[in-house]
Amino acid sequence: MSQQNEIEFKTLLTKDDYNRIVQYYQLQDTDFHTQKNCYFDTFDQKLAMNRCGLRIRQFANYGELTLKTPAKVGLLETTDQLNIEQTEQLINQQKILTNGHVADKLAEYAITAKDLILFAELTTKRAEFSIDEGLLALDESWYTNQHDYELELEVENSEKGKQDFKMLLDKFDITYRPAKNKIERAAYAQQ
């Protein structure tokens, strides 16, 4: 298991903004990977009402089951690592692990694995790399009949990170466009 505090700043991008950043950092196809995100909640959206998010993220060779819960600053991520066979089986069955650190954390919200349903999926092509300001992620995502581009900056310090993010947007002459979390965008697209 890993638990970590996630502090990130994000903005939606135009396709032109996205392409300029790809060009600036000289990103090649090999710098990107594809990840499939499968989002879960209870039928009555108990996780969403508690500002939590739950997903299985599938990579080429493994997966992760991650629960994001509110923290003093940012979000607390609780993650169970999955091998590729577990990942594929859980996604095909539209279930999560019935035990483990995520299941234990869900119990704090009086939620069990059997209470959950898969309600949305989103696929992202991502380049992720360190820059002076923090961990930069450049995403192109597809969900339902939507397609968008996004820039995320993950930082250690919220106040400094906010300033660094603004300077990064200024550097690329990007207009800030608020980005809801991917889970919210995918859920909204389902409606």
Coordinates of N, CA and C in Angstrom, one line a residue:
M1 N 0.8 -1.2 0.0 CA 0.0 0.0 0.0 C 0.9 1.2 0.0
S2 N 0.3 2.2 -0.6 CA 1.0 3.5 -0.4 C -0.1 4.5 -0.1
Q3 N 0.3 5.4 0.8 CA -0.6 6.5 1.1 C 0.2 7.8 0.9
Q4 N -0.3 8.7 0.2 CA 0.4 10.0 -0.1 C -0.6 11.1 -0.2
N5 N -0.1 12.3 0.2 CA -0.9 13.5 0.0 C -0.7 14.0 -1.4
E6 N -1.8 14.3 -2.1 CA -1.7 14.8 -3.4 C -2.2 16.3 -3.4
I7 N -1.2 17.1 -3.9 CA -1.5 18.5 -4.0 C -1.3 18.9 -5.5
E8 N -2.3 19.2 -6.2 CA -2.1 19.5 -7.7 C -3.0 20.6 -8.1
F9 N -2.5 21.2 -9.2 CA -3.1 22.3 -9.8 C -3.3 21.9 -11.3
K10 N -4.5 22.3 -11.9 CA -4.7 21.8 -13.2 C -5.5 22.8 -14.0
T11 N -5.4 22.7 -15.3 CA -6.2 23.5 -16.2 C -6.5 22.7 -17.5
L12 N -7.7 22.9 -18.0 CA -8.0 22.4 -19.3 C -7.2 23.2 -20.4
L13 N -6.8 22.5 -21.4 CA -6.0 23.2 -22.5 C -6.8 23.1 -23.8
T14 N -6.5 24.0 -24.7 CA -6.9 23.9 -26.1 C -5.9 22.9 -26.7
K15 N -6.3 22.5 -27.9 CA -5.4 21.6 -28.6 C -4.1 22.3 -29.0
D16 N -4.2 23.6 -29.4 CA -3.0 24.4 -29.7 C -2.1 24.5 -28.5
D17 N -2.7 24.8 -27.3 CA -1.9 24.9 -26.1 C -1.1 23.6 -25.8
Y18 N -1.9 22.5 -25.9 CA -1.3 21.2 -25.7 C -0.1 20.9 -26.7
N19 N -0.3 21.2 -27.9 CA 0.7 21.0 -28.9 C 1.9 21.9 -28.7
R20 N 1.7 23.1 -28.2 CA 2.9 24.0 -27.9 C 3.7 23.4 -26.8
I21 N 3.0 22.8 -25.8 CA 3.8 22.3 -24.6 C 4.5 21.0 -25.0
V22 N 3.9 20.2 -25.9 CA 4.5 19.0 -26.4 C 5.8 19.4 -27.1
Q23 N 5.7 20.4 -28.0 CA 6.8 20.9 -28.8 C 7.9 21.5 -27.9
Y24 N 7.5 22.3 -26.9 CA 8.5 23.0 -26.0 C 9.3 21.9 -25.3
Y25 N 8.7 20.9 -24.7 CA 9.4 19.8 -24.0 C 10.0 18.8 -24.9
Q26 N 9.8 18.9 -26.2 CA 10.3 18.0 -27.2 C 9.8 16.5 -26.9
L27 N 8.5 16.4 -26.6 CA 8.0 15.1 -26.2 C 7.8 14.3 -27.5
Q28 N 8.1 13.0 -27.4 CA 7.9 12.0 -28.5 C 6.9 11.0 -28.1
D29 N 6.4 10.2 -29.0 CA 5.4 9.2 -28.7 C 5.8 8.3 -27.6
T30 N 7.1 8.0 -27.5 CA 7.6 7.1 -26.5 C 7.6 7.7 -25.1
D31 N 7.4 9.1 -25.0 CA 7.2 9.7 -23.7 C 5.8 9.6 -23.1
F32 N 4.9 9.1 -23.9 CA 3.5 8.9 -23.5 C 3.2 7.5 -23.2
H33 N 2.3 7.3 -22.2 CA 1.7 6.0 -22.0 C 0.2 6.2 -21.9
T34 N -0.5 5.0 -22.1 CA -2.0 5.1 -22.0 C -2.4 4.4 -20.8
Q35 N -3.4 5.0 -20.1 CA -4.0 4.4 -18.9 C -5.5 4.5 -19.0
K36 N -6.1 3.4 -18.6 CA -7.6 3.3 -18.5 C -8.0 3.5 -17.1
N37 N -8.9 4.4 -16.9 CA -9.5 4.7 -15.5 C -10.9 4.2 -15.5
C38 N -11.2 3.4 -14.5 CA -12.6 2.9 -14.2 C -13.0 3.4 -12.9
Y39 N -14.1 4.1 -12.9 CA -14.5 4.8 -11.7 C -15.7 4.1 -11.0
F40 N -15.7 4.1 -9.7 CA -16.7 3.4 -8.9 C -17.3 4.3 -7.9
D41 N -18.6 4.1 -7.5 CA -19.2 4.8 -6.4 C -20.4 3.9 -6.0
T42 N -21.1 4.2 -5.0 CA -22.3 3.5 -4.6 C -23.4 4.0 -5.5
F43 N -24.5 3.3 -5.5 CA -25.7 3.7 -6.3 C -26.2 5.1 -5.9
D44 N -26.1 5.4 -4.6 CA -26.6 6.7 -4.2 C -25.4 7.7 -4.1
Q45 N -24.3 7.5 -4.7 CA -23.1 8.4 -4.8 C -22.6 8.8 -3.4
K46 N -22.5 7.9 -2.5 CA -22.0 8.2 -1.2 C -20.5 8.7 -1.2
L47 N -19.7 8.2 -2.1 CA -18.3 8.6 -2.2 C -18.3 10.1 -2.7
A48 N -19.0 10.4 -3.7 CA -19.1 11.7 -4.3 C -19.6 12.7 -3.2
M49 N -20.6 12.3 -2.5 CA -21.1 13.2 -1.4 C -20.1 13.5 -0.4
N50 N -19.1 12.6 -0.2 CA -18.1 12.8 0.8 C -16.8 13.3 0.2
R51 N -16.9 13.8 -1.1 CA -15.8 14.4 -1.8 C -14.6 13.4 -2.0
C52 N -15.0 12.1 -2.2 CA -14.1 11.0 -2.4 C -14.2 10.5 -3.8
G53 N -13.1 9.9 -4.3 CA -13.1 9.3 -5.6 C -12.4 7.9 -5.6
L54 N -13.0 7.0 -6.3 CA -12.4 5.6 -6.3 C -12.2 5.1 -7.7
R55 N -11.0 4.6 -8.1 CA -10.8 4.2 -9.4 C -9.9 3.0 -9.4
I56 N -10.0 2.2 -10.5 CA -9.0 1.3 -10.9 C -8.3 1.9 -12.1
R57 N -7.0 2.0 -12.1 CA -6.2 2.5 -13.2 C -5.4 1.4 -13.8
Q58 N -5.6 1.1 -15.1 CA -4.9 0.0 -15.7 C -3.8 0.6 -16.6
F59 N -2.6 0.1 -16.4 CA -1.5 0.4 -17.3 C -1.2 -0.8 -18.1
A60 N -0.2 -0.7 -18.9 CA 0.2 -1.9 -19.8 C 0.4 -3.2 -19.0
N61 N 1.2 -3.1 -17.9 CA 1.6 -4.3 -17.2 C 1.2 -4.4 -15.8
Y62 N 0.4 -3.5 -15.3 CA -0.1 -3.6 -13.9 C -1.3 -2.6 -13.7
G63 N -1.8 -2.6 -12.5 CA -2.9 -1.7 -12.2 C -2.8 -1.2 -10.8
E64 N -3.7 -0.2 -10.5 CA -3.7 0.4 -9.2 C -5.2 0.6 -8.8
L65 N -5.5 0.3 -7.6 CA -6.8 0.6 -7.0 C -6.6 1.7 -6.1
T66 N -7.2 2.9 -6.3 CA -6.9 4.1 -5.5 C -8.2 4.8 -5.1
L67 N -8.2 5.1 -3.8 CA -9.2 5.9 -3.2 C -8.7 7.2 -2.8
K68 N -9.3 8.3 -3.3 CA -8.9 9.6 -2.9 C -9.9 10.2 -1.9
T69 N -9.4 10.6 -0.8 CA -10.2 11.2 0.3 C -9.7 12.6 0.7
P70 N -10.6 13.4 1.2 CA -10.2 14.8 1.6 C -9.1 14.8 2.6
A71 N -8.2 15.7 2.5 CA -7.1 15.9 3.5 C -7.1 17.4 3.9
K72 N -6.3 17.8 4.9 CA -6.2 19.2 5.3 C -5.8 20.0 4.1
V73 N -4.8 19.6 3.3 CA -4.5 20.2 2.1 C -4.4 19.1 1.0
G74 N -5.1 19.3 -0.1 CA -5.2 18.4 -1.2 C -6.0 17.1 -0.8
L75 N -5.5 16.0 -1.3 CA -6.3 14.7 -1.1 C -5.3 13.7 -0.6
L76 N -5.8 12.8 0.2 CA -5.1 11.6 0.6 C -5.4 10.5 -0.4
E77 N -4.3 9.9 -1.0 CA -4.5 8.8 -1.9 C -4.1 7.5 -1.2
T78 N -5.0 6.6 -1.1 CA -4.7 5.2 -0.6 C -4.8 4.3 -1.7
T79 N -3.7 3.5 -2.0 CA -3.5 2.7 -3.2 C -3.1 1.3 -2.8
D80 N -3.8 0.4 -3.5 CA -3.4 -1.1 -3.5 C -2.9 -1.4 -4.9
Q81 N -1.7 -1.9 -5.0 CA -1.1 -2.3 -6.3 C -1.8 -3.6 -6.8
L82 N -2.0 -3.7 -8.1 CA -2.6 -4.9 -8.7 C -1.7 -5.4 -9.8
N83 N -1.7 -6.7 -9.9 CA -1.0 -7.3 -11.1 C -2.0 -7.1 -12.3
I84 N -1.5 -7.4 -13.5 CA -2.3 -7.2 -14.7 C -3.5 -8.1 -14.7
E85 N -3.3 -9.3 -14.2 CA -4.4 -10.3 -14.2 C -5.5 -9.8 -13.3
Q86 N -5.1 -9.4 -12.1 CA -6.1 -8.9 -11.1 C -6.9 -7.7 -11.7
T87 N -6.1 -6.8 -12.3 CA -6.7 -5.6 -12.9 C -7.7 -5.9 -13.9
E88 N -7.4 -6.8 -14.9 CA -8.3 -7.2 -15.9 C -9.5 -7.9 -15.4
Q89 N -9.3 -8.7 -14.4 CA -10.4 -9.5 -13.8 C -11.4 -8.5 -13.1
L90 N -10.9 -7.6 -12.3 CA -11.7 -6.7 -11.6 C -12.5 -5.8 -12.5
I91 N -11.9 -5.3 -13.6 CA -12.5 -4.5 -14.5 C -13.6 -5.2 -15.3
N92 N -13.3 -6.5 -15.7 CA -14.3 -7.3 -16.4 C -15.5 -7.6 -15.5
Q93 N -15.3 -7.8 -14.2 CA -16.3 -8.1 -13.3 C -17.0 -6.9 -12.7
Q94 N -16.4 -5.7 -13.0 CA -16.9 -4.4 -12.5 C -16.9 -4.4 -11.0
K95 N -15.8 -4.8 -10.4 CA -15.7 -4.9 -8.9 C -14.3 -4.4 -8.5
I96 N -14.2 -4.2 -7.2 CA -12.9 -3.9 -6.6 C -12.5 -5.0 -5.6
L97 N -11.3 -4.9 -5.1 CA -10.8 -5.8 -4.1 C -11.7 -5.8 -2.9
T98 N -12.0 -6.9 -2.3 CA -12.8 -7.0 -1.1 C -12.0 -6.8 0.2
N99 N -10.7 -6.9 0.0 CA -9.8 -6.7 1.2 C -8.7 -5.8 0.8
G100 N -7.9 -5.4 1.7 CA -6.7 -4.5 1.4 C -6.9 -3.1 2.0
H101 N -6.0 -2.3 1.7 CA -5.9 -0.9 2.3 C -7.1 -0.1 1.9
V102 N -7.4 -0.2 0.6 CA -8.6 0.6 0.1 C -9.9 0.2 0.7
A103 N -10.1 -1.1 0.8 CA -11.3 -1.7 1.5 C -11.3 -1.2 2.9
D104 N -10.2 -1.2 3.6 CA -10.2 -0.8 5.0 C -10.5 0.7 5.1
K105 N -10.0 1.5 4.2 CA -10.3 3.0 4.2 C -11.8 3.2 3.9
L106 N -12.4 2.4 2.9 CA -13.8 2.5 2.6 C -14.7 2.3 3.8
A107 N -14.2 1.3 4.7 CA -15.0 1.0 5.9 C -15.2 2.2 6.8
E108 N -14.3 3.2 6.7 CA -14.4 4.4 7.5 C -15.6 5.2 7.0
Y109 N -16.1 4.9 5.8 CA -17.2 5.6 5.2 C -18.5 4.7 5.2
A110 N -18.3 3.5 5.9 CA -19.4 2.5 6.0 C -19.8 2.0 4.6
I111 N -18.7 1.8 3.7 CA -18.9 1.3 2.4 C -18.1 0.0 2.2
T112 N -18.7 -1.0 1.6 CA -18.0 -2.3 1.3 C -17.9 -2.4 -0.2
A113 N -17.0 -3.3 -0.6 CA -16.8 -3.5 -2.0 C -18.1 -3.9 -2.7
K114 N -19.0 -4.7 -2.1 CA -20.2 -5.1 -2.8 C -21.2 -3.9 -2.9
D115 N -21.0 -2.8 -2.2 CA -21.9 -1.6 -2.4 C -21.6 -0.8 -3.6
L116 N -20.4 -1.1 -4.3 CA -19.9 -0.3 -5.4 C -20.4 -0.7 -6.8
I117 N -20.5 0.3 -7.6 CA -20.8 0.0 -9.0 C -19.8 0.8 -9.9
L118 N -19.5 0.2 -11.1 CA -18.7 0.9 -12.0 C -19.7 1.9 -12.8
F119 N -19.3 3.2 -12.8 CA -20.3 4.2 -13.4 C -19.7 4.9 -14.5
A120 N -18.3 4.9 -14.7 CA -17.7 5.6 -15.8 C -16.3 5.1 -16.1
E121 N -15.9 5.3 -17.4 CA -14.6 5.0 -17.8 C -14.0 6.1 -18.5
L122 N -12.7 6.3 -18.5 CA -12.0 7.4 -19.2 C -10.6 6.8 -19.5
T123 N -10.1 7.1 -20.7 CA -8.8 6.7 -21.2 C -8.0 7.9 -21.4
T124 N -6.7 7.8 -20.9 CA -5.8 9.0 -21.0 C -4.5 8.6 -21.6
K125 N -4.0 9.4 -22.5 CA -2.7 9.3 -23.0 C -1.9 10.4 -22.3
R126 N -0.9 10.0 -21.5 CA -0.2 10.9 -20.6 C 1.3 10.9 -20.7
A127 N 1.9 12.1 -20.7 CA 3.3 12.2 -20.5 C 3.5 12.8 -19.1
E128 N 4.3 12.3 -18.3 CA 4.5 12.7 -16.9 C 6.0 12.8 -16.7
F129 N 6.5 14.0 -16.2 CA 7.9 14.2 -16.0 C 8.1 15.3 -15.0
S130 N 9.3 15.3 -14.4 CA 9.7 16.3 -13.4 C 10.2 17.5 -14.0
I131 N 9.8 18.7 -13.5 CA 10.3 20.0 -13.9 C 10.7 20.7 -12.6
D132 N 11.3 21.8 -12.6 CA 11.7 22.5 -11.4 C 10.5 22.8 -10.5
E133 N 9.4 23.0 -11.0 CA 8.2 23.4 -10.2 C 7.5 22.2 -9.6
G134 N 7.7 21.0 -10.1 CA 7.1 19.8 -9.5 C 6.9 18.7 -10.6
L135 N 5.9 17.9 -10.5 CA 5.7 16.8 -11.4 C 4.6 17.3 -12.4
L136 N 5.0 17.3 -13.7 CA 4.1 17.8 -14.7 C 3.5 16.7 -15.4
A137 N 2.1 16.7 -15.6 CA 1.4 15.7 -16.4 C 0.7 16.4 -17.5
L138 N 0.9 15.9 -18.7 CA 0.2 16.4 -19.9 C -0.7 15.3 -20.4
D139 N -2.0 15.6 -20.4 CA -3.0 14.5 -20.7 C -3.9 14.9 -21.9
E140 N -4.2 13.8 -22.6 CA -5.2 13.9 -23.6 C -6.2 12.7 -23.3
S141 N -7.4 13.0 -23.0 CA -8.4 12.1 -22.5 C -9.6 11.9 -23.4
W142 N -10.2 10.7 -23.4 CA -11.4 10.3 -24.1 C -12.3 9.7 -23.1
Y143 N -13.6 10.1 -23.1 CA -14.6 9.5 -22.3 C -16.0 9.8 -22.9
T144 N -16.9 8.8 -22.8 CA -18.2 8.8 -23.5 C -17.9 9.4 -24.9
N145 N -18.5 10.5 -25.2 CA -18.2 11.1 -26.5 C -17.5 12.4 -26.4
Q146 N -16.7 12.5 -25.3 CA -15.9 13.7 -25.0 C -14.4 13.5 -25.3
H147 N -13.7 14.5 -25.6 CA -12.2 14.5 -25.8 C -11.7 15.8 -25.3
D148 N -10.7 15.7 -24.4 CA -10.1 17.0 -23.9 C -8.6 16.9 -23.6
Y149 N -8.0 18.0 -23.3 CA -6.6 18.1 -23.0 C -6.5 18.8 -21.7
E150 N -5.4 18.4 -20.9 CA -5.3 19.0 -19.6 C -3.8 19.0 -19.2
L151 N -3.5 20.0 -18.4 CA -2.2 20.1 -17.8 C -2.3 20.1 -16.3
E152 N -1.5 19.2 -15.6 CA -1.6 19.1 -14.2 C -0.1 19.3 -13.6
L153 N -0.1 20.0 -12.5 CA 1.2 20.2 -11.8 C 1.0 19.7 -10.4
E154 N 1.7 18.6 -10.0 CA 1.7 18.1 -8.7 C 2.9 18.7 -7.9
V155 N 2.6 19.2 -6.7 CA 3.6 19.9 -5.9 C 3.6 19.4 -4.5
E156 N 4.6 19.8 -3.8 CA 4.8 19.5 -2.4 C 4.2 20.5 -1.5
N157 N 4.2 21.8 -1.9 CA 3.8 22.9 -1.1 C 2.7 23.7 -1.8
S158 N 1.5 23.8 -1.1 CA 0.3 24.3 -1.8 C 0.5 25.8 -2.2
E159 N 1.0 26.6 -1.3 CA 1.2 28.0 -1.6 C 2.2 28.3 -2.7
K160 N 3.4 27.7 -2.5 CA 4.4 27.9 -3.5 C 3.9 27.3 -4.9
G161 N 3.3 26.1 -4.8 CA 2.8 25.5 -6.0 C 1.8 26.3 -6.7
K162 N 0.9 27.0 -6.0 CA -0.1 27.9 -6.7 C 0.6 29.0 -7.5
Q163 N 1.7 29.6 -6.9 CA 2.4 30.6 -7.6 C 3.2 30.0 -8.8
D164 N 3.8 28.9 -8.6 CA 4.5 28.2 -9.7 C 3.6 27.9 -10.8
F165 N 2.4 27.4 -10.5 CA 1.5 27.0 -11.5 C 1.1 28.2 -12.3
K166 N 0.8 29.4 -11.7 CA 0.4 30.6 -12.4 C 1.6 31.0 -13.3
M167 N 2.8 31.0 -12.8 CA 4.0 31.3 -13.6 C 4.1 30.4 -14.8
L168 N 3.8 29.1 -14.6 CA 3.9 28.2 -15.7 C 2.9 28.5 -16.8
L169 N 1.6 28.9 -16.4 CA 0.6 29.3 -17.3 C 1.0 30.5 -18.1
D170 N 1.6 31.5 -17.3 CA 2.1 32.7 -18.0 C 3.2 32.4 -19.0
K171 N 4.1 31.5 -18.6 CA 5.2 31.2 -19.5 C 4.7 30.7 -20.8
F172 N 3.7 29.9 -20.8 CA 3.1 29.3 -22.1 C 2.0 30.1 -22.6
D173 N 1.7 31.3 -22.0 CA 0.6 32.1 -22.4 C -0.7 31.4 -22.5
I174 N -1.0 30.6 -21.4 CA -2.2 29.8 -21.4 C -3.2 30.5 -20.5
T175 N -4.5 30.6 -21.0 CA -5.6 31.1 -20.2 C -6.0 30.0 -19.3
Y176 N -6.1 30.3 -18.0 CA -6.6 29.3 -17.0 C -8.0 28.9 -17.3
R177 N -8.3 27.6 -17.5 CA -9.6 27.1 -17.7 C -9.9 26.0 -16.6
P178 N -10.7 26.3 -15.6 CA -10.9 25.4 -14.5 C -11.2 24.0 -15.0
A179 N -10.5 23.0 -14.4 CA -10.7 21.6 -14.8 C -11.2 20.8 -13.6
K180 N -12.4 20.3 -13.8 CA -12.9 19.4 -12.7 C -12.0 18.1 -12.8
N181 N -12.1 17.3 -11.7 CA -11.3 16.1 -11.7 C -11.8 15.2 -12.8
K182 N -11.0 14.3 -13.3 CA -11.4 13.4 -14.3 C -12.6 12.6 -14.0
I183 N -12.7 12.2 -12.7 CA -13.9 11.4 -12.3 C -15.2 12.2 -12.4
E184 N -15.1 13.5 -12.1 CA -16.3 14.3 -12.3 C -16.6 14.5 -13.7
R185 N -15.6 14.7 -14.6 CA -15.9 14.9 -16.0 C -16.5 13.7 -16.6
A186 N -15.9 12.5 -16.3 CA -16.4 11.3 -16.8 C -17.9 11.0 -16.3
A187 N -18.1 11.3 -15.0 CA -19.5 11.1 -14.5 C -20.5 12.1 -15.2
Y188 N -20.1 13.3 -15.3 CA -21.0 14.3 -16.0 C -21.3 13.9 -17.4
A189 N -20.3 13.4 -18.1 CA -20.5 13.0 -19.5 C -21.5 11.8 -19.6
Q190 N -21.7 11.0 -18.5 CA -22.6 9.9 -18.5 C -24.0 10.3 -18.4
Q191 N -24.3 11.6 -18.0 CA -25.7 12.0 -17.7 C -26.3 12.5 -19.0

